[in-house]
Short mmCIF file of C-alpha atoms in Angstrom, two decimals:
data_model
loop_
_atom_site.label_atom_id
_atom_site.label_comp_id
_atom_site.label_asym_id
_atom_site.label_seq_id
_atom_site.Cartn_x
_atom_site.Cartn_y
_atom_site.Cartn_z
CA UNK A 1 126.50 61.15 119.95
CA UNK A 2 127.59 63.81 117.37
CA UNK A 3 130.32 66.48 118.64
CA UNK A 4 128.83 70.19 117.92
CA UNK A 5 132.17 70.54 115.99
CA UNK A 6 130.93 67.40 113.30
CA UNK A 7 127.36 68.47 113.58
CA UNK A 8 128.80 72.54 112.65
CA UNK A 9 131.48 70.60 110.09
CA UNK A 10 127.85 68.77 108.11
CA UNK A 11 126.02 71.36 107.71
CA UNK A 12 128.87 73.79 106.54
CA UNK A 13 129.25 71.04 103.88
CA UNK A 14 125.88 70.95 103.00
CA UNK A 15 125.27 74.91 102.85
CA UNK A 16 128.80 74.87 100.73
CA UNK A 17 127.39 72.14 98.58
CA UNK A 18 123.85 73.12 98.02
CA UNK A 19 125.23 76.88 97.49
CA UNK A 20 127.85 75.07 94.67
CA UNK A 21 125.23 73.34 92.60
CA UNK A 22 123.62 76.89 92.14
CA UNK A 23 126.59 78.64 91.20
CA UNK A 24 127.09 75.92 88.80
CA UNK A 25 123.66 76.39 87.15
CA UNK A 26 123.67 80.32 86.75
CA UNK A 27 120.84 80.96 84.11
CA UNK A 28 118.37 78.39 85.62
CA UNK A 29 119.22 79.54 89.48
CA UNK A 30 118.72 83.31 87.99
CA UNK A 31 115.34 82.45 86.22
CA UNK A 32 114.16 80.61 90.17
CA UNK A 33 114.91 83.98 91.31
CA UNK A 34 113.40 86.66 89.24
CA UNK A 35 110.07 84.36 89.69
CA UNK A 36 110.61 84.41 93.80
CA UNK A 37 111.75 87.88 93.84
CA UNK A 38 108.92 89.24 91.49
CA UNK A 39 106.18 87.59 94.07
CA UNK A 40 107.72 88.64 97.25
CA UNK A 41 107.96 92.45 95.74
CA UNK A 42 104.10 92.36 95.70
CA UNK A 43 103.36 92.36 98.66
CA UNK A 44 106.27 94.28 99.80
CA UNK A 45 105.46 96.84 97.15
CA UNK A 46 101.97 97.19 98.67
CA UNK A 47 102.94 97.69 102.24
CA UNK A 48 105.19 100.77 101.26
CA UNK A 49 102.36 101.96 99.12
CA UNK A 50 99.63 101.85 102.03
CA UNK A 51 102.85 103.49 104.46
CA UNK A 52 103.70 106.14 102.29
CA UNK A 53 99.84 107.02 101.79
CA UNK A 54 99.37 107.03 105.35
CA UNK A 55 102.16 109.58 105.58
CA UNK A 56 101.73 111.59 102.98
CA UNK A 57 97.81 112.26 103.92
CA UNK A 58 99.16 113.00 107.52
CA UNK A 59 96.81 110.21 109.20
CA UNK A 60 93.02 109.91 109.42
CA UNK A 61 93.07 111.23 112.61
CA UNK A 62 94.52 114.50 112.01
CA UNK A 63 92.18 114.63 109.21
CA UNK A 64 88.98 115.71 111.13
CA UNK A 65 87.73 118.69 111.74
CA UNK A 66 84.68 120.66 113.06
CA UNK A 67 83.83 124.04 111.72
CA UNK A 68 81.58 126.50 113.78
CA UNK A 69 80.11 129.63 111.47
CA UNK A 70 78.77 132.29 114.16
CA UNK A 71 76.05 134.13 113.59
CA UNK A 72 76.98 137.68 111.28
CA UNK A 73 75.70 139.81 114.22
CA UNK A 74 78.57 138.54 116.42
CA UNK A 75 80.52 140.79 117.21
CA UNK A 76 84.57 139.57 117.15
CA UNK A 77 84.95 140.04 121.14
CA UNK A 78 82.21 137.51 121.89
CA UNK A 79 83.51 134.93 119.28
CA UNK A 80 86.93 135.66 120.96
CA UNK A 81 85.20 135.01 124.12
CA UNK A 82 83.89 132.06 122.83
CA UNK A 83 87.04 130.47 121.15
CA UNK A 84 88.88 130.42 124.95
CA UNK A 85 85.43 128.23 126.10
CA UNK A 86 86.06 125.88 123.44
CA UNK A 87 89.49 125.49 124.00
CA UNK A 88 89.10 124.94 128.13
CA UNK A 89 86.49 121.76 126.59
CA UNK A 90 87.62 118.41 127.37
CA UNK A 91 88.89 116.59 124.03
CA UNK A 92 89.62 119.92 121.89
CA UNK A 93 92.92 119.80 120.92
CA UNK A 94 93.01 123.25 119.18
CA UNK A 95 90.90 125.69 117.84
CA UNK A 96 92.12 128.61 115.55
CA UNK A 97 89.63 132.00 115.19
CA UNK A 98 89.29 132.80 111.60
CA UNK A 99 87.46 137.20 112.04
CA UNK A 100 84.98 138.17 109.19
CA UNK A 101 87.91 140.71 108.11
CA UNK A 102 90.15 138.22 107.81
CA UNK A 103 87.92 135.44 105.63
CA UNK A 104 86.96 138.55 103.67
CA UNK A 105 90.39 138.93 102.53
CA UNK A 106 91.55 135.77 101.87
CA UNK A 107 88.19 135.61 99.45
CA UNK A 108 89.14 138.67 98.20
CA UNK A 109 92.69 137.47 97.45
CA UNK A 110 91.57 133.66 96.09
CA UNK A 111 88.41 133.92 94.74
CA UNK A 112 88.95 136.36 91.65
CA UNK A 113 85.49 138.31 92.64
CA UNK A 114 87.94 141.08 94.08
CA UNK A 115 86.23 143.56 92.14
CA UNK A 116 82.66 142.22 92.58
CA UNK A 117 82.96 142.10 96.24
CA UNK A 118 83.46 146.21 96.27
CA UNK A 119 79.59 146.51 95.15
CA UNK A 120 79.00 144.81 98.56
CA UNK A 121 77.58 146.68 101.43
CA UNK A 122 79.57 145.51 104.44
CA UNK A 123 80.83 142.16 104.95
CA UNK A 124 78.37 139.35 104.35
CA UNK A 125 81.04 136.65 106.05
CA UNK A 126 80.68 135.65 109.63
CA UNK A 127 83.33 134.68 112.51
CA UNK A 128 84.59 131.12 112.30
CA UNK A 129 86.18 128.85 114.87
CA UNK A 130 88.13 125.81 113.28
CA UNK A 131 87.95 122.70 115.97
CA UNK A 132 90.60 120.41 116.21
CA UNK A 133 89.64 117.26 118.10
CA UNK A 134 92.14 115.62 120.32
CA UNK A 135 93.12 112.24 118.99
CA UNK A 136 91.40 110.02 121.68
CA UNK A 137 88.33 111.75 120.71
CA UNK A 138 87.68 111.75 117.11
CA UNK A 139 85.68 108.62 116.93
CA UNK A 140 81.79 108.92 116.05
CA UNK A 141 79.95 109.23 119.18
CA UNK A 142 82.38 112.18 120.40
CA UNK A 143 82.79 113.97 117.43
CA UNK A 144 78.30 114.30 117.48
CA UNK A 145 78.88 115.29 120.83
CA UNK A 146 81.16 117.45 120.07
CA UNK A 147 78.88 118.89 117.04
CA UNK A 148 75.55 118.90 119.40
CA UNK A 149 78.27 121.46 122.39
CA UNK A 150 78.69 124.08 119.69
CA UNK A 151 75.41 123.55 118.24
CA UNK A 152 73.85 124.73 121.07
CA UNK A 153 74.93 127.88 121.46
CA UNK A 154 72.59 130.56 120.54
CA UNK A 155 75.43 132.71 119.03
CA UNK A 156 76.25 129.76 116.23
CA UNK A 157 74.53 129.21 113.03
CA UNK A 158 76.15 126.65 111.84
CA UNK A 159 78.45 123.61 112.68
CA UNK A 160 79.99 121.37 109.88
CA UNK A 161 82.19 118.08 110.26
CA UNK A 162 83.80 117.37 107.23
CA UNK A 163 84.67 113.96 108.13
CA UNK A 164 82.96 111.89 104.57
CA UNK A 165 86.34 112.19 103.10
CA UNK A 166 88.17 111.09 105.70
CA UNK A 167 85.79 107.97 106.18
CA UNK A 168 86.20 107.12 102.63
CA UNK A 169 90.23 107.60 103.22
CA UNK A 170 90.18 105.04 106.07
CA UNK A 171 88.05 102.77 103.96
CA UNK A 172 90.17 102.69 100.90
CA UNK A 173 93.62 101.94 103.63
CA UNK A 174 91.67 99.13 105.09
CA UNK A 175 90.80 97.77 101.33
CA UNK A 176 94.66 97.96 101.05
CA UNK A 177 95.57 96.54 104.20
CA UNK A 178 93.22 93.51 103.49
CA UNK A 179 94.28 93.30 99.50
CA UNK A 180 97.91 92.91 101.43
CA UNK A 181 97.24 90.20 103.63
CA UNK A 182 95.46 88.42 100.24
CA UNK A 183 98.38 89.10 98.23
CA UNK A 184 101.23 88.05 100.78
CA UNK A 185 98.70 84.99 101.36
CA UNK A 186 98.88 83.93 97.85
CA UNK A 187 102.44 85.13 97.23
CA UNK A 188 103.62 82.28 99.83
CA UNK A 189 101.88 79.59 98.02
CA UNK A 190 103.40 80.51 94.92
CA UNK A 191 106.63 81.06 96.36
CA UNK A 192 106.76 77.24 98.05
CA UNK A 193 105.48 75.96 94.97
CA UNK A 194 108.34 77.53 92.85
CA UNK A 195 110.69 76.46 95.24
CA UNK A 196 109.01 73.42 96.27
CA UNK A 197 109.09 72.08 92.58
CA UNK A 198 112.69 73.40 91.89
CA UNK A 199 113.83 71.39 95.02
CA UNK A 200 111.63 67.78 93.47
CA UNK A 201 113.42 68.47 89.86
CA UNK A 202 117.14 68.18 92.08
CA UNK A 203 115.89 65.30 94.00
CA UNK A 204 114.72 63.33 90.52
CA UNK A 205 117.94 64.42 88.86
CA UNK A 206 120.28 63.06 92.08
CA UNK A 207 118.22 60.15 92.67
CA UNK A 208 120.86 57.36 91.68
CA UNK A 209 123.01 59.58 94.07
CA UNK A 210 120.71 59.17 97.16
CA UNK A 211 119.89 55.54 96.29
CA UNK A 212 124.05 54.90 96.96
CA UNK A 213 123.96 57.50 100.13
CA UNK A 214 121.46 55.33 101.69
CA UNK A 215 122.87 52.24 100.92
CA UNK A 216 125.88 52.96 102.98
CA UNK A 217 123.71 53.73 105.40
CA UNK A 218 122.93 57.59 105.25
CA UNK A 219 119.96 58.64 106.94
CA UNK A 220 116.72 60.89 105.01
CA UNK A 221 117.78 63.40 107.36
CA UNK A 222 121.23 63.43 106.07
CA UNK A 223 119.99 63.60 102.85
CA UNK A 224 117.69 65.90 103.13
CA UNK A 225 119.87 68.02 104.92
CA UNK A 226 121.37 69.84 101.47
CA UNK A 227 117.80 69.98 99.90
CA UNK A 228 116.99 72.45 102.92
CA UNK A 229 119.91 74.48 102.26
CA UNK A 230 118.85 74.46 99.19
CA UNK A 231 115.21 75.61 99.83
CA UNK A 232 117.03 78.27 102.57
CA UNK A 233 119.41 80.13 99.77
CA UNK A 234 116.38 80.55 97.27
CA UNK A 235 114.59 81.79 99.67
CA UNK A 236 116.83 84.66 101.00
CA UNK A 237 117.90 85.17 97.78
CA UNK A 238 114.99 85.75 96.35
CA UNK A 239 114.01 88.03 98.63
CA UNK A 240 117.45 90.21 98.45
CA UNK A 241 116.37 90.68 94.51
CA UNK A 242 112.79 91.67 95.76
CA UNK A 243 114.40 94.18 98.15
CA UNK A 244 116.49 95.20 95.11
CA UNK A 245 113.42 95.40 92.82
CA UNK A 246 111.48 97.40 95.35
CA UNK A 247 114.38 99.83 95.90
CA UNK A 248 114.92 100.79 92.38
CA UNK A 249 111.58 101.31 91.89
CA UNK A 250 111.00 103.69 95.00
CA UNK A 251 114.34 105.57 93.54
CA UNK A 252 112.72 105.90 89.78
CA UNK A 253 109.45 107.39 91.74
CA UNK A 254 110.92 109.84 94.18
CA UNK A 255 111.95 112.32 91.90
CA UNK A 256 107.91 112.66 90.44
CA UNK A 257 106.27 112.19 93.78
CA UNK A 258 108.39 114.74 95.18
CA UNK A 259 107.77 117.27 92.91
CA UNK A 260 103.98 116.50 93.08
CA UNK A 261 103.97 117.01 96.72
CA UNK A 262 105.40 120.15 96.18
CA UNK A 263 102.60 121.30 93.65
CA UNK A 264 99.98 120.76 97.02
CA UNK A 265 102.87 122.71 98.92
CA UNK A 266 104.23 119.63 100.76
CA UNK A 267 107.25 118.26 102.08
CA UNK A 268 106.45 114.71 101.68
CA UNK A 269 109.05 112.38 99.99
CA UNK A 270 108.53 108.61 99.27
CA UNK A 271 110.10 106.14 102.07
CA UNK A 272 111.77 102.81 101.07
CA UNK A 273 111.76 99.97 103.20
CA UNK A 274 113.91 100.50 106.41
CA UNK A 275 115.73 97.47 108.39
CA UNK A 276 112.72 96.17 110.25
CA UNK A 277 110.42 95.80 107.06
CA UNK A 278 114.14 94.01 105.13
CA UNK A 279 114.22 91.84 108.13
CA UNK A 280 110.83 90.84 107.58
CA UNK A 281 111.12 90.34 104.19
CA UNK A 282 114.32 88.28 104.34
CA UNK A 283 112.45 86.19 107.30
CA UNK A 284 109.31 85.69 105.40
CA UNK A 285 111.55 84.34 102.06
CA UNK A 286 113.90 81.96 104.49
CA UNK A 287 111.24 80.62 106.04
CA UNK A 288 108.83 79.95 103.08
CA UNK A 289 112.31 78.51 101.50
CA UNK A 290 112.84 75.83 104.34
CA UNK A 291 108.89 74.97 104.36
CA UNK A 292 109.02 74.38 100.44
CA UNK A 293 112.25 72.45 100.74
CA UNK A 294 111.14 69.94 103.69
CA UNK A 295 107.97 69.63 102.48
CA UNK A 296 109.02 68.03 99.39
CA UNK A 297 112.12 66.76 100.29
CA UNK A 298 110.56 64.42 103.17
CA UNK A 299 107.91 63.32 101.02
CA UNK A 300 110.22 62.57 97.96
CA UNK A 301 112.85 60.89 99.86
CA UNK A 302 110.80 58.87 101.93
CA UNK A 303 110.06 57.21 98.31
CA UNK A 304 113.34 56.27 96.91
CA UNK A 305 115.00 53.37 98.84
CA UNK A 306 118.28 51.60 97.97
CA UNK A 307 118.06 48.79 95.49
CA UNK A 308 119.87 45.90 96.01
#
């Protein structure tokens, strides 16, 4: 039986050698990775993209909102009145009383029909009550409900739920989220391919070298053992220059998005990939590395036999 010290002593020699024979080939080990780390940024590219976009819109949910337009006879006690009824409702997170006076002014001040709106004979702009929704109940069924409540009183005129944009927001994440799983799908299968067919070129080129290590008796496993080092370093490898690809490109675009953000009068500022997401990443490239590299090193090896 082997002592954990010879089984730890093997396998340092085979990581040592496998990371050797790399080293030793610098421009064709370089050109392995670009093609690994270019693939892996994809999808990793397109997960901060959907992230960021989720954060920089706020999420869906905050998105929705119902507007109630009074009648212009209210008066601003009763729609004061009514705001504290709306906010004692069950799944009303907030609501925020907008006077005539007050939406009168800011039209005043943004529209640029200042001086057309002196001609006017009082104000033509009701009372409006801006609905919040609490975030356990801003799906569908209670945002009608929620619509058909203010509806019904005989003071309102009008209730609007601007929630079409905000559908077709949550429809175009989804489309992303989906278009990710696709993409890190089909980056894996490239991935073990590249690495897959990098690890068969080594076992054709050593293959007068494995014929003598099983002659003496060695084992597939023990030969196979370096291959899957081999596979391993790629792998993580590759995916360090796709966390260095991805990083350099959320540094060129910080500077612009920031400053666009602050155009809309936002704070936002594009994320990079913190530790959990590199963990992942480095995961995802080891393992597709180790499943490349025993795929074709068992099926390879288990065809070259000693000659006598």
């Amino acid at each position: 039986m082997t002592s954990p010290s010879t089984w730890a002593a093997r396998h340092l020699q085979a990581s040592l050698g496998a990371l050797g024979r790399l080293v030793r080939q610098p421009l064709a080990t370089l050109l392995t990775l670009i093609v690994i780390a270019l693939a892996l940024a994809l999808p990793a590219g397109l997960w901060l993209f959907v992230a960021n976009a989720r954060v920089a819109t706020g999420g869906v949910s905050e998105a929705v909102e119902v507007t109630v337009y009074f009648k212009a006879d209210v008066p601003l006690a009763k729609a004061q009145q009514l705001a504290t009824s709306a906010r004692a409702r069950a799944g009303v997170e907030g609501v925020t009383l907008t006077s005539s006076d007050e939406a009168l002014a800011e039209f005043r001040e943004f529209s640029g029909f200042g001086a057309a709106l002196e001609a006017l004979e009082g104000n033509p702009l009701p009372n409006v009550l801006n609905v919040r929704p609490a975030a356990d109940a801003q799906g569908p069924l209670e945002i009608a409900a929620l619509k058909r409540y203010f509806a019904a009183w005989p003071e309102v005129e009008l209730v609007q739920v601007d929630t079409e944009w905000v559908q077709r927001l949550a429809a175009i994440l989804d489309l992303l989220r989906r278009a990710l799983g696709v993409a890190a799908a089909v980056v894996g299968v490239a991935v073990v391919a590249v690495i897959g067919n990098t690890v068969r070129l080594e076992i054709d080129g050593r293959r007068a070298e494995i014929e003598v290590t099983k002659l003496v008796g060695g084992t597939n496993a023990f030969v196979r053992r370096p291959f899957l080092y081999t596979g391993l370093l790629y792998g993580v490898a590759g995916a360090l220059l796709a966390w260095l690809i991805v990083a350099v490109a959320v540094a060129a675009l910080a500077g612009p998005v920031g400053t666009l953000a602050a155009l809309y009068g936002s704070r936002f500022s594009l994320a990079g990939l913190g530790a959990r997401e590199i963990g992942l990443l480095l995961g995802a490239g080891a393992l597709l590395g180790l499943v490349a590299a025993w795929t074709v090193a068992t099926r390879n090896l288990a065809r070259i036999e000693p000659r006598a």
